[in-house]
Coordinates of C-alpha atoms in Angstrom, one line a residue:
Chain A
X430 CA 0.0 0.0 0.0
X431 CA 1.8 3.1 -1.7
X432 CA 0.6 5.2 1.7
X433 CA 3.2 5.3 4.1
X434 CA 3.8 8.1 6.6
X435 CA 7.4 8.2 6.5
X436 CA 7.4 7.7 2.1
X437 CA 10.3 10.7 0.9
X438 CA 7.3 11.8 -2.0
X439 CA 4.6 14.0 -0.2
X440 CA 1.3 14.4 -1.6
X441 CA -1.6 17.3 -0.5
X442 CA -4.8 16.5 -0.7
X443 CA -8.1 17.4 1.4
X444 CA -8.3 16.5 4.5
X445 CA -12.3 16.3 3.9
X446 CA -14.7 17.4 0.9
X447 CA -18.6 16.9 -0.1
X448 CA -19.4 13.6 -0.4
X449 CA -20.2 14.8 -3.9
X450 CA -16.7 15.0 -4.8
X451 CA -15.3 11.8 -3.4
X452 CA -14.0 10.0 -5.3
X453 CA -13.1 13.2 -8.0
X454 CA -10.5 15.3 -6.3
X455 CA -7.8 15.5 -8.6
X456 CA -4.9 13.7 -6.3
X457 CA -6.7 10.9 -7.6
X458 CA -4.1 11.2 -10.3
X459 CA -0.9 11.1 -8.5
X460 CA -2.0 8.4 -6.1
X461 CA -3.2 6.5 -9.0
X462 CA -0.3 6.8 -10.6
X463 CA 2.2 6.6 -7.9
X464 CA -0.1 2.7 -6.9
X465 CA 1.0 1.9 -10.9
X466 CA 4.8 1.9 -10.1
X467 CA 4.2 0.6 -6.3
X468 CA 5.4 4.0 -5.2
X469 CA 5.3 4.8 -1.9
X470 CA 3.7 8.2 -0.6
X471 CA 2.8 10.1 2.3
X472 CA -0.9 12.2 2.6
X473 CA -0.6 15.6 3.7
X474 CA -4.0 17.1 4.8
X475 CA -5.0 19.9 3.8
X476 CA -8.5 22.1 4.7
X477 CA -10.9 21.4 2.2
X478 CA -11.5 22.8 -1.0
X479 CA -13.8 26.0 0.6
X480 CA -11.4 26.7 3.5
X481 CA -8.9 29.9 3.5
X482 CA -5.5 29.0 2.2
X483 CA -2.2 30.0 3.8
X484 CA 0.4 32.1 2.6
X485 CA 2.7 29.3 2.5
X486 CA 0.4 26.9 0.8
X487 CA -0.3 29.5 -2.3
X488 CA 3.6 30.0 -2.3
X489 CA 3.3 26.1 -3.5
X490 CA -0.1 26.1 -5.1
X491 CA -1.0 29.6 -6.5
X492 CA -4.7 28.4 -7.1
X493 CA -4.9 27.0 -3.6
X494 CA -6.2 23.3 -5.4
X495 CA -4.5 20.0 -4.5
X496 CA -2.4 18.1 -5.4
X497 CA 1.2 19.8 -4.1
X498 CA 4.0 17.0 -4.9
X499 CA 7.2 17.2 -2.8
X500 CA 10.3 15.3 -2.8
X501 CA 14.2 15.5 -3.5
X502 CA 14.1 19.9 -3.1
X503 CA 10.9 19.8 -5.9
X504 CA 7.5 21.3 -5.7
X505 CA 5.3 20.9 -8.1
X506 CA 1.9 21.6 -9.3
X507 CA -0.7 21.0 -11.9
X508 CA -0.8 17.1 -12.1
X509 CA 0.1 17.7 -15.6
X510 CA 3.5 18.4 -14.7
X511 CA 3.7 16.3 -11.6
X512 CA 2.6 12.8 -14.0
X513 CA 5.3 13.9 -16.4
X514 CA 7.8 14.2 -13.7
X515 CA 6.9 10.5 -12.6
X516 CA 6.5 9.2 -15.8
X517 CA 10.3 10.5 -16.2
X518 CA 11.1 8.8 -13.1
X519 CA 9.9 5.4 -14.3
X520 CA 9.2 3.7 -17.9
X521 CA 5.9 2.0 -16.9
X522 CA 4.0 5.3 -17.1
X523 CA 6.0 7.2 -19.9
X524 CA 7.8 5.2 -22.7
X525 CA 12.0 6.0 -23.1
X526 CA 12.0 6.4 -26.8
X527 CA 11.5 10.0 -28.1
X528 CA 8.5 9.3 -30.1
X529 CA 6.5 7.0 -27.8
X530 CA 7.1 9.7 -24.9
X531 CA 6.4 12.7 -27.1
X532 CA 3.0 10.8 -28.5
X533 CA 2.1 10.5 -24.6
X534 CA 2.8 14.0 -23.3
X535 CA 0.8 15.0 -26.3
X536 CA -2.0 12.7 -24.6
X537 CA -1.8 14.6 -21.3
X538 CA -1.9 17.9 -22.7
X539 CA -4.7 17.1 -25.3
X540 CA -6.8 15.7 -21.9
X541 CA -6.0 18.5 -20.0
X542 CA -6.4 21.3 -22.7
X543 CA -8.7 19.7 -25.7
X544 CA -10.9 17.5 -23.8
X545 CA -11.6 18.6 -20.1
X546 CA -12.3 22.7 -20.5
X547 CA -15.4 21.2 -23.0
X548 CA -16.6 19.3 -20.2
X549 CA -15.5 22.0 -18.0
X550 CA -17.7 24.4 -19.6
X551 CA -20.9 22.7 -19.6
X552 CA -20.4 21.9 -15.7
X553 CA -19.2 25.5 -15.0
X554 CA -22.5 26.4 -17.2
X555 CA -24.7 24.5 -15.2
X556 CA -23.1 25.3 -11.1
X557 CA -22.9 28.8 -12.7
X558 CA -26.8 28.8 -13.5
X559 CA -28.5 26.0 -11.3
X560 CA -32.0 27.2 -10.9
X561 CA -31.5 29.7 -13.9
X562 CA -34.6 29.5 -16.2
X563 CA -31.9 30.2 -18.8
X564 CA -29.5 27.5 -17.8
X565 CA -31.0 24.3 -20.4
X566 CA -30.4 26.6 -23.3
X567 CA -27.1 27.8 -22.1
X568 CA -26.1 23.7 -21.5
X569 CA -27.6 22.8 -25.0
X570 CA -25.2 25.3 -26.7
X571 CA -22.4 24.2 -25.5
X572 CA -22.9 20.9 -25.1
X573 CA -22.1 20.3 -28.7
X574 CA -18.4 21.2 -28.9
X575 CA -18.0 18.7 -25.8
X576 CA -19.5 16.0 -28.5
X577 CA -17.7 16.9 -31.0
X578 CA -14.5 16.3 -29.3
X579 CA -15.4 13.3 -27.7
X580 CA -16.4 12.4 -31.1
X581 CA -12.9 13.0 -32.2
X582 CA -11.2 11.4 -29.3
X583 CA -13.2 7.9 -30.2
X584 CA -12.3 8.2 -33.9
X585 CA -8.7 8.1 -32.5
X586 CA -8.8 5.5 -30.1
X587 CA -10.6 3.8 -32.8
X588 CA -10.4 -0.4 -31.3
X589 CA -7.4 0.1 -29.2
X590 CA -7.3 -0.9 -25.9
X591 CA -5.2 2.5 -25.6
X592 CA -4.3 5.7 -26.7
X593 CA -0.9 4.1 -28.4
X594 CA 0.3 1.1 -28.6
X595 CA 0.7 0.8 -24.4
X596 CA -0.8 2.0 -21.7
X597 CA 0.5 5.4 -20.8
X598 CA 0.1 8.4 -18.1
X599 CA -1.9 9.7 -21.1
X600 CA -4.0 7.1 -20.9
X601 CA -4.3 7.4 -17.1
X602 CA -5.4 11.0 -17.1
X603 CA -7.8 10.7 -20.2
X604 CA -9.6 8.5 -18.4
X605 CA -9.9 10.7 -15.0
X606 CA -11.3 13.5 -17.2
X607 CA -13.5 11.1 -19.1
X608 CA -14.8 9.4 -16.0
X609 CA -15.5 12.7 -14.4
X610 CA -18.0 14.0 -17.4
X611 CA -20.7 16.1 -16.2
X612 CA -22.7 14.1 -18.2
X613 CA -22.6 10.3 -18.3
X614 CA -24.5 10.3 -21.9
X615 CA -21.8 12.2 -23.3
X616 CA -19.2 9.2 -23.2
X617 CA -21.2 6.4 -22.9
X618 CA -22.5 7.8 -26.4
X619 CA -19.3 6.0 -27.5
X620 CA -19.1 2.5 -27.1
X621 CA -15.4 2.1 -27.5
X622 CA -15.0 4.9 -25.0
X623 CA -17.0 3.6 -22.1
X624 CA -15.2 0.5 -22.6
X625 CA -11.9 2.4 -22.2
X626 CA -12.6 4.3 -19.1
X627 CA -13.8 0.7 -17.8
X628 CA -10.5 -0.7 -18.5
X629 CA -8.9 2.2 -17.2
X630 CA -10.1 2.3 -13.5
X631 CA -10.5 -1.2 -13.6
X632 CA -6.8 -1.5 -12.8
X633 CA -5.8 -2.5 -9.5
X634 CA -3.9 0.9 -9.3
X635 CA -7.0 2.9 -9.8
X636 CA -8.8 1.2 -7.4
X637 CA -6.1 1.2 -4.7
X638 CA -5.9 5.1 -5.7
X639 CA -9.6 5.3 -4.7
X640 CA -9.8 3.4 -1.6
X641 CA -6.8 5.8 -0.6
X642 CA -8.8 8.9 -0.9
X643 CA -11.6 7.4 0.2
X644 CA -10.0 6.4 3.1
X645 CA -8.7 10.0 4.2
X646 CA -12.4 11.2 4.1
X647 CA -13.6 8.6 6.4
X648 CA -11.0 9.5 8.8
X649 CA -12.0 13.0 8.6
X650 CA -15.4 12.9 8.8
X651 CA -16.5 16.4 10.5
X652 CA -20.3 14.2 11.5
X653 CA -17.7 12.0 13.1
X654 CA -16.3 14.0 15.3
Chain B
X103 CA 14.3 34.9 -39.9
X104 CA 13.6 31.3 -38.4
X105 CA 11.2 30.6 -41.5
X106 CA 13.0 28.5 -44.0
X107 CA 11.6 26.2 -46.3
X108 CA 14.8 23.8 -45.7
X109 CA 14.6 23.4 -42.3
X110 CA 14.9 20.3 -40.4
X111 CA 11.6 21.3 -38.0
X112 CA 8.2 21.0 -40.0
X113 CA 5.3 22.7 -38.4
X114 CA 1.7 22.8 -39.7
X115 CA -0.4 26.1 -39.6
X116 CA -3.6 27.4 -41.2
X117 CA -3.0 28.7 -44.8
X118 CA -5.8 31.4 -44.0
X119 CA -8.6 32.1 -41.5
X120 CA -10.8 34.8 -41.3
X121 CA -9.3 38.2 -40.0
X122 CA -10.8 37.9 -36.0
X123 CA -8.4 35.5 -35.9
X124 CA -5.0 36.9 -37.5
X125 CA -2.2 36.6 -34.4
X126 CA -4.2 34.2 -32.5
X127 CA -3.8 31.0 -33.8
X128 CA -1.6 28.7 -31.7
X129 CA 1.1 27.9 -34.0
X130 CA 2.2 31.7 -32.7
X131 CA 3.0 29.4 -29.5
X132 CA 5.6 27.6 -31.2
X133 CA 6.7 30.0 -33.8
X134 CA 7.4 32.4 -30.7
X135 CA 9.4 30.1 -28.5
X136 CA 11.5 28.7 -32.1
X137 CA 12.1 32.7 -32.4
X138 CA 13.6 32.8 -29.3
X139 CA 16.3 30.3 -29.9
X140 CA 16.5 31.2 -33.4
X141 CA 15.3 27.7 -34.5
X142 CA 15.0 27.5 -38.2
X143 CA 11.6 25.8 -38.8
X144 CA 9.5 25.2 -42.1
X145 CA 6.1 26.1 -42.5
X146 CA 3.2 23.6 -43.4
X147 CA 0.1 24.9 -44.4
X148 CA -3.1 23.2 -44.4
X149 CA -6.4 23.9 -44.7
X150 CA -8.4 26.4 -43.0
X151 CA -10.2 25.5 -39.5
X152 CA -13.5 25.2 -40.8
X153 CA -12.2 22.7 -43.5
X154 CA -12.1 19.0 -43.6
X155 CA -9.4 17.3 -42.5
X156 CA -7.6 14.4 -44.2
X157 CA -7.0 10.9 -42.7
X158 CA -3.8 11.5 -42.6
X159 CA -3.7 15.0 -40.8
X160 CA -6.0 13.3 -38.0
X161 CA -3.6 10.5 -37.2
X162 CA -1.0 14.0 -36.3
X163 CA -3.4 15.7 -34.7
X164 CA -7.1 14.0 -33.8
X165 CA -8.8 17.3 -33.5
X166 CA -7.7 18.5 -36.7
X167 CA -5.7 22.0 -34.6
X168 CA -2.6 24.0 -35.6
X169 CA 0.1 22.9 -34.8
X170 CA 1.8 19.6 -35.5
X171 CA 5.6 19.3 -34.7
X172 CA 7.6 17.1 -36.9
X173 CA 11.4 16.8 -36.5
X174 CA 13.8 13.8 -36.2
X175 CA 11.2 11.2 -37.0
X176 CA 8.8 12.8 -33.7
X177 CA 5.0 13.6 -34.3
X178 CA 4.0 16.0 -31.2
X179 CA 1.0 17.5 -31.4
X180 CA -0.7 20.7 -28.7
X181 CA 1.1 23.4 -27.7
X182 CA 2.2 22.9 -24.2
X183 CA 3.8 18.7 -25.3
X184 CA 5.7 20.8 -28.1
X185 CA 6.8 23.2 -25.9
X186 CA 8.1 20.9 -23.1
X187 CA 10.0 19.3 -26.1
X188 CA 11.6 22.5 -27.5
X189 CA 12.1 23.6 -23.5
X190 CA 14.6 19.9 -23.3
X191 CA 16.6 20.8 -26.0
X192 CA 17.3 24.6 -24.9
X193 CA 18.1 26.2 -21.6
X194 CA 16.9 29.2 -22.8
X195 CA 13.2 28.0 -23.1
X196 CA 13.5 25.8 -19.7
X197 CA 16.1 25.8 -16.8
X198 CA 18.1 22.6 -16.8
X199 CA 17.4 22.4 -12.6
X200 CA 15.3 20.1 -11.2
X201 CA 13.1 22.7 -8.9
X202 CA 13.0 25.5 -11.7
X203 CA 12.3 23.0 -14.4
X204 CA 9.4 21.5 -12.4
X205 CA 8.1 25.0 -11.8
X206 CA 8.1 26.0 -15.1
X207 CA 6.1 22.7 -16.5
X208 CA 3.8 23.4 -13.8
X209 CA 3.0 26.7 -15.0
X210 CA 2.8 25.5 -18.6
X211 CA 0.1 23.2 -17.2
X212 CA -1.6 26.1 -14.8
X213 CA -2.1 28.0 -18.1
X214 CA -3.3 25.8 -19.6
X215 CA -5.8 24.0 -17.2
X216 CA -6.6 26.4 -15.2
X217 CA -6.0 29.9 -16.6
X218 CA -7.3 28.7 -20.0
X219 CA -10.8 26.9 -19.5
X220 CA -12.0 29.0 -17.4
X221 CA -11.4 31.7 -20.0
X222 CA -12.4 29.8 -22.9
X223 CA -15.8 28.7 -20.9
X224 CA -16.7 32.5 -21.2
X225 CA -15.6 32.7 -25.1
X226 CA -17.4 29.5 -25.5
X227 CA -20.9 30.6 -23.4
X228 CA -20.6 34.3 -25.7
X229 CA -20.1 31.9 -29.0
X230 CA -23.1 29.7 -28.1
X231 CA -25.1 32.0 -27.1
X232 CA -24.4 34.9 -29.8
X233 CA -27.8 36.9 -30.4
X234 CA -29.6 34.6 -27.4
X235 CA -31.8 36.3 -24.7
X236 CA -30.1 34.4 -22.1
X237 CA -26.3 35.2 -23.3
X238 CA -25.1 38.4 -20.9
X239 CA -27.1 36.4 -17.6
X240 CA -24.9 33.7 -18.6
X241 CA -21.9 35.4 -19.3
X242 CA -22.0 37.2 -16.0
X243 CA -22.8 34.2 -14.2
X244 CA -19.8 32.4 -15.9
X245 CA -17.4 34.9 -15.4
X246 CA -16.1 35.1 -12.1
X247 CA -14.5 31.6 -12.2
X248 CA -12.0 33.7 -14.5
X249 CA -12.2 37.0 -12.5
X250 CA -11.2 34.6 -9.2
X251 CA -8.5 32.1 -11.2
X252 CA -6.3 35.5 -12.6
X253 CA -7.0 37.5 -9.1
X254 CA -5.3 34.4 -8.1
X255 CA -2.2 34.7 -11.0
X256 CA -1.9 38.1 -10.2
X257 CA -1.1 37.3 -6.5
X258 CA 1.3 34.7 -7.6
X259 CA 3.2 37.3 -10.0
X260 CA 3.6 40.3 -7.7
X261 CA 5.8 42.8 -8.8
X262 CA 8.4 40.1 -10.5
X263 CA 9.0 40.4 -14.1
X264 CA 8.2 36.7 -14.8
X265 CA 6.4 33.9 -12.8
X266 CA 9.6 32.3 -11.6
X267 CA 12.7 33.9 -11.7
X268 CA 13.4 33.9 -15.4
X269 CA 11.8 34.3 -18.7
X270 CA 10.3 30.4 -19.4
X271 CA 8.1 28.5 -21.4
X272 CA 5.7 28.7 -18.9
X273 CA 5.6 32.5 -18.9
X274 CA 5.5 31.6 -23.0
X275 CA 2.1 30.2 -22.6
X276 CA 0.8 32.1 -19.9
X277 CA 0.8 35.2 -21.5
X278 CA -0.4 34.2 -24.8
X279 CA -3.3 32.6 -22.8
X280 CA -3.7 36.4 -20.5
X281 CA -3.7 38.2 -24.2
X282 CA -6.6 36.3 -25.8
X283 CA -8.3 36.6 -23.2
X284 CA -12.0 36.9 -24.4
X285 CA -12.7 40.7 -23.1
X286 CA -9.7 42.7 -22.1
X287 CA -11.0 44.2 -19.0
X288 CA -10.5 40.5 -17.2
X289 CA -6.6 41.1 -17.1
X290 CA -6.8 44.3 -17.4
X291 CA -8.4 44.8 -13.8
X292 CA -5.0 43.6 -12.9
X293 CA -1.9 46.1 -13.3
X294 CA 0.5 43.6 -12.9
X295 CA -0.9 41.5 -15.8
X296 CA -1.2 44.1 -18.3
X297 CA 2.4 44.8 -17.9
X298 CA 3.2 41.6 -17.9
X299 CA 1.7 40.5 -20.9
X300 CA 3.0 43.9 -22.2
X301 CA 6.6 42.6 -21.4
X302 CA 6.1 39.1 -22.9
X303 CA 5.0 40.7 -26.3
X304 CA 7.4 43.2 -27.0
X305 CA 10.0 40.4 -26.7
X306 CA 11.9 40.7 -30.4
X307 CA 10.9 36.9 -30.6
X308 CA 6.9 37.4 -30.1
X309 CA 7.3 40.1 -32.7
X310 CA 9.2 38.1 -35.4
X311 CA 6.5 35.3 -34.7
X312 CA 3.7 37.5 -35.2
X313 CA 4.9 38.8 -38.7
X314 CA 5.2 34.9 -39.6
X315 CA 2.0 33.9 -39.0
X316 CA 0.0 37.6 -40.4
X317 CA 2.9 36.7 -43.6
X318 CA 1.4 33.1 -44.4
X319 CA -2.4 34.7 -44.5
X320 CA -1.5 37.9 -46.2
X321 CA -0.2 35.6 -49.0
X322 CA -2.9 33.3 -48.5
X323 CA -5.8 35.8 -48.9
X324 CA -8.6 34.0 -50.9
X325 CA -9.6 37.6 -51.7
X326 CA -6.6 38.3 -53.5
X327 CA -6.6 35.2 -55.5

């Protein structure tokens, strides 16, 4: 089990949220794919995602979000930049030859920059105007470039079991912005990629990932207390 | 002039698109940070955005975007995996350091995914929702996710020149994210923004970049032909 109080590699994360968002706090990413390469970790706390930020915090994390990733003198943010630092660290997550790697950072970027600000949009669209009488026609006009990219994403992953010819940490954050649609029609309009985000968190990784988080929510628990 | 039809670096761009969108395309992304290491690169133009794409072009780049990176037998496609790529193989672009090289990814990545959608979300609601009744309550209700997110940036920047110590990739990004900005009062609220982005484009190598792209659609003007 990758967490482990005394691991070198910290990780922030909230110390509680909604139970809305269980499951779909972006550390998810890190701990998922730190599980993948058996890498141990330790869970620094944070207040959740409404709670006042320190000074010190936004010196690490300017948006005052989680994940912070710290080890070896490096801080990082943006699991963008913290996966590519891991994949880097170990071939399991990011191929060693130039074109496989370059094909995969392409993948992270293209989740993080041409797939999840569609999706975004509509769910910012529809927090932004819940009980809005305008906020159905406001969805159903954006809705359609989230399709249309989706579209384009399943052309591409066509009958692969992956993104490329492995599976990559473009693969591992495709699916965490699939799987966290604001709409489950909008991927499970694809059959190929409802199948892919299956095989995704059907990995043992992902699921140990989960549990993790999970796990730091029960403990924290402010009806507990 | 890093133009030059011999080149070993190939990147794609749009032959023409309407005049809204002269300077913004994102092949100024890569054109800008080749300019600043005085890369030679040749240019590959392909069909507007509104055009079909060919099979071929997808398997590059599956949403059919500017620009695709080709160069020692590597297909990169988005901005910010060609950009990491370029930022390895000069110092200039990205400090060889662990820490200020993890910084500067991370910041590629903020600007990306988490300056960018929330800026895009507004362009995308004001696009939708052109000539609607419901487009200005949705606007306004949209808009301070971006409002909050570049208070935010503007906090992290201060009064330094750059994000980190140093001119970097991820300031690169950054600012060509801050100056397309859908309505310019939105970094404009912020003094230390406007210079900012002020500083980043009067950089000799944003200049030169510019004129590249505005050259390929002034000799591409279908009204001309």
């Amino acid at each position: 089990m990758p967490v482990d109080p005394h691991a070198a590699i910290e990780v922030t994360a909230f110390k509680w949220v909604p139970p809305f968002a269980h499951g779909f706090v972006k550390d998810m990413r890190i701990r998922w794919a730190l599980e993948e390469i058996a890498t141990p970790y330790r869970e620094r706390l944070i207040g959740g995602i409404f709670e006042d930020k320190s000074h010190d915090y936004l010196a690490d994390q300017p948006f005052g979000q989680v994940p912070v990733y710290k080890a070896e003198g490096i801080s990082l943010f943006e699991t963008g930049s913290i996966l590519i630092h891991l994949g880097e660290k170990d071939e399991r997550l990011l191929p060693r030859d130039p074109s496989g790697r370059g094909r995969a950072i392409s993948w992270i970027i293209a989740a993080l920059n041409s797939i999840e600000p569609t999706l975004s949009a509509l769910m910012l669209v529809g927090h932004a105007g819940a009980q809005k009488d305008w906020v159905d026609d406001a969805k159903n006009a954006v809705r359609p470039f989230a399709e249309s990219r989706l579209e384009m994403l399943s052309n591409a992953l066509g009958t692969k079991d992956w993104l490329e010819d492995r599976f990559t940490i473009g693969d591992l954050v495709m699916i965490d912005v699939l799987r966290t649609a604001p709409e489950d029609e909008l991927v499970a309009a694809h059959e190929n990629l409802s199948a892919y985000v299956e095989r995704g968190t059907s990995r043992p990784a992902f699921k140990a990932a989960m549990a993790a988080q999970l796990d730091a929510f029960a403990r924290n628990n402010p009806d507990m207390e």
